Amino acid sequence: MPSKKNKRKRPERPTIHPKNKYSDNPPDFSVLASLYPSLKPFVFYSRDGRPRIDWTDYNSTRELTRVLLLHDHGLNWWIPDGQLCPTVPNRSNYIHWIEDLLSSDIIPKNNNNGDIVRGFDIGTGANCIYPLLGASLLGWTFVGSDVTDVAVEWAEKNVKCNQHISELIEIRKVTACQSAISIEDSNCGESVNCENKMDGNATVVEEAKLLPSSSFDPPLDMNKYSGPPLLLGVVRDGEKFDFCMCNPPFFETMEEAGLNPKTSCGGTPEEMVCPGGEKAFITRIIEDSVVLKESFRWFTSMVGRKVNLKFLTSKLREVGVTIVKTTEFVQGQTCRWGLAWSFVPPVRKIISPLVQKNSLSFTLEYFLISLDHCLK
């Protein structure tokens, strides 16, 4: 006779966002390989006859990302060896969650730009995935920032190679001297072959050089972020955004970043690591948001560890935000969390019931910080 413990119902696992293209129609590797011969060498079949991808092979995951962006989103895309390779369904989840935040009636909408939605992607990377998806899926405009030459160069290439949305995306070079640098107009520089994998001929004109990496050596307090500007010094005076988003460096060392043997997404030290890890990095975004609270409706970031989510939520209460929302992003065996906050007074009072253990992904958790803050 089975024990009562075995009868206990397991919590329902969070799911992909219902608006995600892959929610009801996951990628069919066999069909994609027949349509795109470049993917065929990376597809193999398991004993049960199902097509598979070797997730530990960087070239395999990069080619799959390229094909998915082209096939399902009409986007031309490529990154050089070693740069962080994003997974399209997971990144789409984040975009659609922000769409939910913006459409919520909890805080008033910004009508200054009409129906134009403007986002800021902190550390957009060579892949520039969030601006590309946000612009192609929803027509949003973006500023994407990054600190390394290769990230800025290739992000700009990926924008140029998608002329139908190129006017919606600006790539901004971040410098150590707290200045905001714009990339030259997308028509400048040499032409780029956008038909398949982009070549390396295009150039990006830089207005300032980064200081040597030694300028960003960690301070004695390893829990404090010490690096290039994130929002302060990059957002320009008078600029207004509907949201910011970020896929932060999750780890404190590259050894820690390489502990998952089941995947190979690449990633440079600048993309994967910072002193204090994601806790210090997102804490700096929170500190910047206190100063820039009038410039954004929503501040958001992805979080890699649930224990850090709890710490950061506590930090947000300390700085007096009016609302915090969280969600869980799930793709395969990988879990990430979304954290969002705002200083805009809510249009209605929010009272949160106890969060149920079986709540699905994208069920938003609300925290009423203080009615006093709502009235300020």
GROMACS .gro file of C-alpha atoms in nm:
model
  376
    1MET     CA    1   0.000   0.000   0.000
    2PRO     CA    2   0.153   0.334  -0.100
    3SER     CA    3   0.237   0.570   0.179
    4LYS     CA    4   0.057   0.899   0.228
    5LYS     CA    5   0.378   1.081   0.148
    6ASN     CA    6   0.378   0.937  -0.203
    7LYS     CA    7   0.023   1.062  -0.254
    8ARG     CA    8   0.121   1.416  -0.176
    9LYS     CA    9   0.074   1.627  -0.488
   10ARG     CA   10   0.389   1.786  -0.620
   11PRO     CA   11   0.384   2.160  -0.684
   12GLU     CA   12   0.311   2.239  -1.046
   13ARG     CA   13   0.626   2.348  -1.226
   14PRO     CA   14   0.635   2.702  -1.366
   15THR     CA   15   0.587   2.718  -1.740
   16ILE     CA   16   0.694   2.923  -2.040
   17HIS     CA   17   0.515   3.255  -2.087
   18PRO     CA   18   0.186   3.202  -2.275
   19LYS     CA   19   0.273   3.479  -2.525
   20ASN     CA   20   0.606   3.317  -2.608
   21LYS     CA   21   0.624   3.189  -2.968
   22TYR     CA   22   0.745   2.856  -2.833
   23SER     CA   23   0.474   2.813  -2.570
   24ASP     CA   24   0.261   2.579  -2.782
   25ASN     CA   25   0.509   2.515  -3.061
   26PRO     CA   26   0.859   2.422  -2.939
   27PRO     CA   27   1.136   2.420  -3.202
   28ASP     CA   28   1.145   2.107  -3.418
   29PHE     CA   29   1.516   2.049  -3.475
   30SER     CA   30   1.452   1.802  -3.755
   31VAL     CA   31   1.240   2.047  -3.954
   32LEU     CA   32   1.483   2.332  -3.892
   33ALA     CA   33   1.778   2.117  -4.006
   34SER     CA   34   1.595   2.038  -4.331
   35LEU     CA   35   1.532   2.407  -4.393
   36TYR     CA   36   1.875   2.531  -4.283
   37PRO     CA   37   2.159   2.298  -4.391
   38SER     CA   38   2.404   2.482  -4.164
   39LEU     CA   39   2.217   2.340  -3.862
   40LYS     CA   40   2.207   1.982  -3.990
   41PRO     CA   41   2.556   1.878  -3.864
   42PHE     CA   42   2.452   1.975  -3.511
   43VAL     CA   43   2.132   1.769  -3.499
   44PHE     CA   44   2.145   1.403  -3.396
   45TYR     CA   45   1.879   1.149  -3.306
   46SER     CA   46   1.836   0.970  -2.974
   47ARG     CA   47   1.741   0.605  -2.940
   48ASP     CA   48   1.373   0.695  -2.937
   49GLY     CA   49   1.415   0.872  -3.271
   50ARG     CA   50   1.383   1.226  -3.138
   51PRO     CA   51   1.605   1.500  -3.284
   52ARG     CA   52   1.847   1.644  -3.031
   53ILE     CA   53   2.101   1.925  -2.991
   54ASP     CA   54   2.425   1.891  -2.797
   55TRP     CA   55   2.387   2.171  -2.544
   56THR     CA   56   2.749   2.132  -2.435
   57ASP     CA   57   2.872   2.233  -2.783
   58TYR     CA   58   2.902   2.612  -2.818
   59ASN     CA   59   2.892   2.598  -3.200
   60SER     CA   60   2.571   2.395  -3.179
   61THR     CA   61   2.390   2.635  -2.946
   62ARG     CA   62   2.511   2.940  -3.140
   63GLU     CA   63   2.389   2.800  -3.474
   64LEU     CA   64   2.054   2.708  -3.321
   65THR     CA   65   2.012   3.062  -3.186
   66ARG     CA   66   2.099   3.205  -3.529
   67VAL     CA   67   1.845   2.980  -3.701
   68LEU     CA   68   1.566   3.046  -3.449
   69LEU     CA   69   1.612   3.421  -3.476
   70LEU     CA   70   1.604   3.402  -3.855
   71HIS     CA   71   1.323   3.147  -3.890
   72ASP     CA   72   1.086   3.269  -3.619
   73HIS     CA   73   1.170   3.639  -3.592
   74GLY     CA   74   1.313   3.738  -3.930
   75LEU     CA   75   1.636   3.856  -3.768
   76ASN     CA   76   1.989   3.828  -3.908
   77TRP     CA   77   2.228   3.760  -3.623
   78TRP     CA   78   2.575   3.638  -3.536
   79ILE     CA   79   2.838   3.665  -3.261
   80PRO     CA   80   3.210   3.585  -3.259
   81ASP     CA   81   3.355   3.287  -3.074
   82GLY     CA   82   3.336   3.301  -2.697
   83GLN     CA   83   3.073   3.573  -2.664
   84LEU     CA   84   2.767   3.491  -2.455
   85CYS     CA   85   2.514   3.299  -2.665
   86PRO     CA   86   2.155   3.356  -2.551
   87THR     CA   87   1.871   3.106  -2.569
   88VAL     CA   88   1.582   3.258  -2.762
   89PRO     CA   89   1.282   3.114  -2.568
   90ASN     CA   90   1.427   3.220  -2.232
   91ARG     CA   91   1.505   3.574  -2.347
   92SER     CA   92   1.158   3.601  -2.502
   93ASN     CA   93   1.009   3.518  -2.161
   94TYR     CA   94   1.177   3.825  -2.011
   95ILE     CA   95   1.049   4.048  -2.292
   96HIS     CA   96   0.692   3.927  -2.247
   97TRP     CA   97   0.709   3.969  -1.871
   98ILE     CA   98   0.804   4.333  -1.919
   99GLU     CA   99   0.514   4.360  -2.162
  100ASP     CA  100   0.291   4.242  -1.875
  101LEU     CA  101   0.439   4.503  -1.642
  102LEU     CA  102   0.382   4.784  -1.890
  103SER     CA  103   0.024   4.683  -1.958
  104SER     CA  104  -0.058   4.656  -1.587
  105ASP     CA  105  -0.287   4.924  -1.443
  106ILE     CA  106  -0.111   4.924  -1.106
  107ILE     CA  107   0.099   5.230  -1.183
  108PRO     CA  108  -0.002   5.508  -1.427
  109LYS     CA  109   0.119   5.487  -1.783
  110ASN     CA  110   0.364   5.737  -1.927
  111ASN     CA  111   0.182   5.928  -2.200
  112ASN     CA  112   0.468   6.163  -2.287
  113ASN     CA  113   0.567   5.958  -2.593
  114GLY     CA  114   0.221   5.838  -2.691
  115ASP     CA  115   0.230   5.466  -2.767
  116ILE     CA  116   0.609   5.455  -2.809
  117VAL     CA  117   0.775   5.225  -2.554
  118ARG     CA  118   1.137   5.299  -2.472
  119GLY     CA  119   1.364   5.051  -2.297
  120PHE     CA  120   1.722   5.052  -2.168
  121ASP     CA  121   1.926   4.729  -2.184
  122ILE     CA  122   2.215   4.732  -1.934
  123GLY     CA  123   2.503   4.530  -2.080
  124THR     CA  124   2.340   4.441  -2.409
  125GLY     CA  125   2.637   4.226  -2.514
  126ALA     CA  126   2.755   4.137  -2.862
  127ASN     CA  127   2.431   3.941  -2.905
  128CYS     CA  128   2.206   4.247  -2.845
  129ILE     CA  129   1.925   3.996  -2.794
  130TYR     CA  130   1.680   4.201  -2.588
  131PRO     CA  131   1.668   4.507  -2.816
  132LEU     CA  132   1.640   4.283  -3.123
  133LEU     CA  133   1.353   4.081  -2.976
  134GLY     CA  134   1.174   4.379  -2.822
  135ALA     CA  135   1.193   4.579  -3.144
  136SER     CA  136   1.092   4.290  -3.373
  137LEU     CA  137   0.816   4.145  -3.155
  138LEU     CA  138   0.661   4.461  -3.014
  139GLY     CA  139   0.806   4.762  -3.197
  140TRP     CA  140   0.979   4.894  -2.885
  141THR     CA  141   1.269   5.138  -2.904
  142PHE     CA  142   1.589   5.068  -2.714
  143VAL     CA  143   1.917   5.202  -2.590
  144GLY     CA  144   2.160   4.916  -2.539
  145SER     CA  145   2.477   4.986  -2.343
  146ASP     CA  146   2.802   4.798  -2.306
  147VAL     CA  147   3.160   4.850  -2.200
  148THR     CA  148   3.380   4.632  -2.424
  149ASP     CA  149   3.484   4.713  -2.778
  150VAL     CA  150   3.379   4.374  -2.914
  151ALA     CA  151   3.033   4.392  -2.755
  152VAL     CA  152   2.965   4.739  -2.894
  153GLU     CA  153   3.102   4.648  -3.237
  154TRP     CA  154   2.897   4.332  -3.278
  155ALA     CA  155   2.582   4.471  -3.120
  156GLU     CA  156   2.599   4.750  -3.376
  157LYS     CA  157   2.652   4.497  -3.655
  158ASN     CA  158   2.349   4.300  -3.546
  159VAL     CA  159   2.142   4.618  -3.549
  160LYS     CA  160   2.267   4.726  -3.892
  161CYS     CA  161   2.188   4.386  -4.041
  162ASN     CA  162   1.821   4.427  -3.957
  163GLN     CA  163   1.727   4.741  -4.142
  164HIS     CA  164   1.356   4.700  -4.068
  165ILE     CA  165   1.421   4.773  -3.699
  166SER     CA  166   1.763   4.942  -3.703
  167GLU     CA  167   1.617   5.288  -3.640
  168LEU     CA  168   1.461   5.163  -3.317
  169ILE     CA  169   1.789   5.066  -3.150
  170GLU     CA  170   2.081   5.280  -3.032
  171ILE     CA  171   2.401   5.121  -2.900
  172ARG     CA  172   2.586   5.327  -2.641
  173LYS     CA  173   2.950   5.280  -2.540
  174VAL     CA  174   3.009   5.305  -2.165
  175THR     CA  175   3.334   5.455  -2.046
  176ALA     CA  176   3.498   5.463  -1.707
  177CYS     CA  177   3.483   5.843  -1.690
  178GLN     CA  178   3.106   5.848  -1.626
  179SER     CA  179   3.026   5.978  -1.975
  180ALA     CA  180   2.756   5.857  -2.213
  181ILE     CA  181   2.894   5.782  -2.559
  182SER     CA  182   2.678   5.729  -2.864
  183ILE     CA  183   2.780   5.507  -3.154
  184GLU     CA  184   2.804   5.675  -3.492
  185ASP     CA  185   2.500   5.670  -3.715
  186SER     CA  186   2.422   5.320  -3.847
  187ASN     CA  187   2.493   5.436  -4.202
  188CYS     CA  188   2.854   5.505  -4.119
  189GLY     CA  189   3.129   5.246  -4.145
  190GLU     CA  190   3.182   4.974  -4.398
  191SER     CA  191   2.902   4.757  -4.531
  192VAL     CA  192   2.817   4.428  -4.367
  193ASN     CA  193   2.703   4.107  -4.533
  194CYS     CA  194   2.369   4.031  -4.368
  195GLU     CA  195   2.253   3.740  -4.578
  196ASN     CA  196   2.399   3.471  -4.353
  197LYS     CA  197   2.677   3.486  -4.095
  198MET     CA  198   2.803   3.840  -4.076
  199ASP     CA  199   3.161   3.908  -4.168
  200GLY     CA  200   3.400   4.121  -3.967
  201ASN     CA  201   3.434   4.416  -4.202
  202ALA     CA  202   3.205   4.663  -4.030
  203THR     CA  203   3.360   4.906  -3.786
  204VAL     CA  204   3.229   5.114  -3.501
  205VAL     CA  205   3.365   5.461  -3.441
  206GLU     CA  206   3.465   5.512  -3.079
  207GLU     CA  207   3.464   5.852  -2.913
  208ALA     CA  208   3.663   5.747  -2.607
  209LYS     CA  209   3.885   5.463  -2.496
  210LEU     CA  210   3.824   5.253  -2.186
  211LEU     CA  211   4.071   5.268  -1.906
  212PRO     CA  212   4.281   4.953  -1.859
  213SER     CA  213   4.106   4.668  -1.687
  214SER     CA  214   4.318   4.726  -1.378
  215SER     CA  215   4.114   5.044  -1.325
  216PHE     CA  216   3.823   4.820  -1.229
  217ASP     CA  217   4.006   4.611  -0.970
  218PRO     CA  218   3.771   4.513  -0.687
  219PRO     CA  219   3.776   4.716  -0.368
  220LEU     CA  220   3.844   4.566  -0.031
  221ASP     CA  221   3.472   4.510   0.020
  222MET     CA  222   3.401   4.225  -0.222
  223ASN     CA  223   3.026   4.276  -0.179
  224LYS     CA  224   3.042   4.620  -0.342
  225TYR     CA  225   3.026   4.666  -0.717
  226SER     CA  226   3.336   4.831  -0.865
  227GLY     CA  227   3.316   4.874  -1.236
  228PRO     CA  228   3.197   5.092  -1.522
  229PRO     CA  229   2.874   5.289  -1.481
  230LEU     CA  230   2.547   5.099  -1.515
  231LEU     CA  231   2.272   5.364  -1.524
  232LEU     CA  232   2.415   5.677  -1.363
  233GLY     CA  233   2.654   5.835  -1.611
  234VAL     CA  234   2.502   5.645  -1.903
  235VAL     CA  235   2.144   5.771  -1.894
  236ARG     CA  236   2.152   6.128  -2.020
  237ASP     CA  237   1.996   6.430  -1.856
  238GLY     CA  238   1.628   6.456  -1.931
  239GLU     CA  239   1.596   6.107  -2.081
  240LYS     CA  240   1.283   5.909  -1.995
  241PHE     CA  241   1.239   5.532  -2.025
  242ASP     CA  242   0.951   5.298  -1.965
  243PHE     CA  243   1.184   5.031  -1.829
  244CYS     CA  244   1.537   4.904  -1.796
  245MET     CA  245   1.637   4.539  -1.814
  246CYS     CA  246   1.954   4.345  -1.748
  247ASN     CA  247   2.105   4.000  -1.774
  248PRO     CA  248   2.371   4.062  -1.507
  249PRO     CA  249   2.700   3.879  -1.450
  250PHE     CA  250   2.577   3.600  -1.225
  251PHE     CA  251   2.913   3.484  -1.088
  252GLU     CA  252   3.212   3.601  -0.885
  253THR     CA  253   3.470   3.389  -1.071
  254MET     CA  254   3.496   3.217  -1.410
  255GLU     CA  255   3.554   2.888  -1.226
  256GLU     CA  256   3.212   2.929  -1.065
  257ALA     CA  257   3.060   3.016  -1.404
  258GLY     CA  258   3.186   2.689  -1.552
  259LEU     CA  259   3.032   2.459  -1.291
  260ASN     CA  260   2.736   2.356  -1.509
  261PRO     CA  261   2.864   2.079  -1.739
  262LYS     CA  262   2.528   2.036  -1.914
  263THR     CA  263   2.537   2.358  -2.116
  264SER     CA  264   2.784   2.568  -2.312
  265CYS     CA  265   2.663   2.922  -2.372
  266GLY     CA  266   3.008   3.082  -2.387
  267GLY     CA  267   3.055   3.414  -2.216
  268THR     CA  268   3.353   3.640  -2.149
  269PRO     CA  269   3.464   3.746  -1.800
  270GLU     CA  270   3.303   4.085  -1.858
  271GLU     CA  271   2.970   3.915  -1.930
  272MET     CA  272   2.981   3.644  -1.665
  273VAL     CA  273   3.176   3.775  -1.367
  274CYS     CA  274   3.207   4.074  -1.138
  275PRO     CA  275   3.330   4.118  -0.779
  276GLY     CA  276   3.039   4.033  -0.554
  277GLY     CA  277   2.856   3.861  -0.839
  278GLU     CA  278   2.497   3.939  -0.929
  279LYS     CA  279   2.415   4.052  -0.575
  280ALA     CA  280   2.663   4.341  -0.594
  281PHE     CA  281   2.578   4.421  -0.957
  282ILE     CA  282   2.202   4.443  -0.904
  283THR     CA  283   2.251   4.628  -0.576
  284ARG     CA  284   2.429   4.898  -0.778
  285ILE     CA  285   2.133   4.913  -1.018
  286ILE     CA  286   1.907   4.960  -0.716
  287GLU     CA  287   2.131   5.239  -0.585
  288ASP     CA  288   2.128   5.407  -0.927
  289SER     CA  289   1.750   5.374  -0.944
  290VAL     CA  290   1.713   5.577  -0.625
  291VAL     CA  291   1.876   5.869  -0.804
  292LEU     CA  292   1.703   5.806  -1.139
  293LYS     CA  293   1.359   5.723  -0.999
  294GLU     CA  294   1.196   5.992  -1.216
  295SER     CA  295   1.357   5.858  -1.536
  296PHE     CA  296   1.203   5.507  -1.542
  297ARG     CA  297   0.858   5.363  -1.484
  298TRP     CA  298   1.002   5.018  -1.412
  299PHE     CA  299   1.348   4.898  -1.317
  300THR     CA  300   1.403   4.526  -1.381
  301SER     CA  301   1.677   4.265  -1.374
  302MET     CA  302   1.715   3.892  -1.415
  303VAL     CA  303   1.841   3.709  -1.106
  304GLY     CA  304   2.021   3.374  -1.111
  305ARG     CA  305   1.988   3.264  -0.747
  306LYS     CA  306   1.674   3.262  -0.540
  307VAL     CA  307   1.867   3.341  -0.223
  308ASN     CA  308   1.984   3.665  -0.386
  309LEU     CA  309   1.627   3.746  -0.486
  310LYS     CA  310   1.530   3.751  -0.120
  311PHE     CA  311   1.824   3.976  -0.031
  312LEU     CA  312   1.751   4.219  -0.316
  313THR     CA  313   1.382   4.238  -0.231
  314SER     CA  314   1.480   4.335   0.122
  315LYS     CA  315   1.716   4.598  -0.018
  316LEU     CA  316   1.433   4.745  -0.224
  317ARG     CA  317   1.217   4.781   0.084
  318GLU     CA  318   1.502   4.972   0.249
  319VAL     CA  319   1.527   5.229  -0.031
  320GLY     CA  320   1.153   5.295  -0.027
  321VAL     CA  321   1.022   5.170  -0.359
  322THR     CA  322   0.644   5.170  -0.398
  323ILE     CA  323   0.611   4.827  -0.555
  324VAL     CA  324   0.812   4.511  -0.618
  325LYS     CA  325   0.724   4.225  -0.853
  326THR     CA  326   0.894   3.893  -0.907
  327THR     CA  327   0.850   3.599  -1.141
  328GLU     CA  328   1.026   3.277  -1.235
  329PHE     CA  329   1.163   3.207  -1.582
  330VAL     CA  330   1.193   2.839  -1.669
  331GLN     CA  331   1.349   2.679  -1.975
  332GLY     CA  332   1.427   2.309  -1.955
  333GLN     CA  333   1.618   2.249  -1.632
  334THR     CA  334   1.732   2.611  -1.598
  335CYS     CA  335   1.556   2.851  -1.360
  336ARG     CA  336   1.604   3.224  -1.343
  337TRP     CA  337   1.401   3.487  -1.162
  338GLY     CA  338   1.278   3.829  -1.270
  339LEU     CA  339   1.287   4.123  -1.030
  340ALA     CA  340   1.104   4.450  -1.101
  341TRP     CA  341   1.046   4.761  -0.895
  342SER     CA  342   0.912   5.112  -0.931
  343PHE     CA  343   0.905   5.443  -0.747
  344VAL     CA  344   0.587   5.555  -0.924
  345PRO     CA  345   0.297   5.581  -0.679
  346PRO     CA  346   0.041   5.306  -0.753
  347VAL     CA  347  -0.299   5.415  -0.879
  348ARG     CA  348  -0.461   5.162  -0.646
  349LYS     CA  349  -0.373   4.996  -0.319
  350ILE     CA  350  -0.219   4.651  -0.353
  351ILE     CA  351  -0.276   4.388  -0.090
  352SER     CA  352  -0.095   4.060  -0.144
  353PRO     CA  353  -0.246   3.732  -0.031
  354LEU     CA  354  -0.010   3.455   0.070
  355VAL     CA  355   0.170   3.331  -0.240
  356GLN     CA  356   0.065   2.975  -0.315
  357LYS     CA  357   0.340   2.718  -0.359
  358ASN     CA  358   0.193   2.597  -0.686
  359SER     CA  359   0.172   2.939  -0.848
  360LEU     CA  360   0.274   2.924  -1.212
  361SER     CA  361   0.544   3.129  -1.375
  362PHE     CA  362   0.446   3.488  -1.448
  363THR     CA  363   0.206   3.500  -1.155
  364LEU     CA  364   0.324   3.828  -1.010
  365GLU     CA  365   0.400   3.867  -0.641
  366TYR     CA  366   0.305   4.207  -0.504
  367PHE     CA  367   0.450   4.375  -0.201
  368LEU     CA  368   0.285   4.683  -0.055
  369ILE     CA  369   0.584   4.869   0.084
  370SER     CA  370   0.415   5.149   0.269
  371LEU     CA  371   0.104   5.355   0.214
  372ASP     CA  372   0.308   5.659   0.314
  373HIS     CA  373   0.539   5.605   0.015
  374CYS     CA  374   0.236   5.571  -0.212
  375LEU     CA  375   0.109   5.913  -0.108
  376LYS     CA  376   0.435   6.098  -0.163
   0.00000   0.00000   0.00000
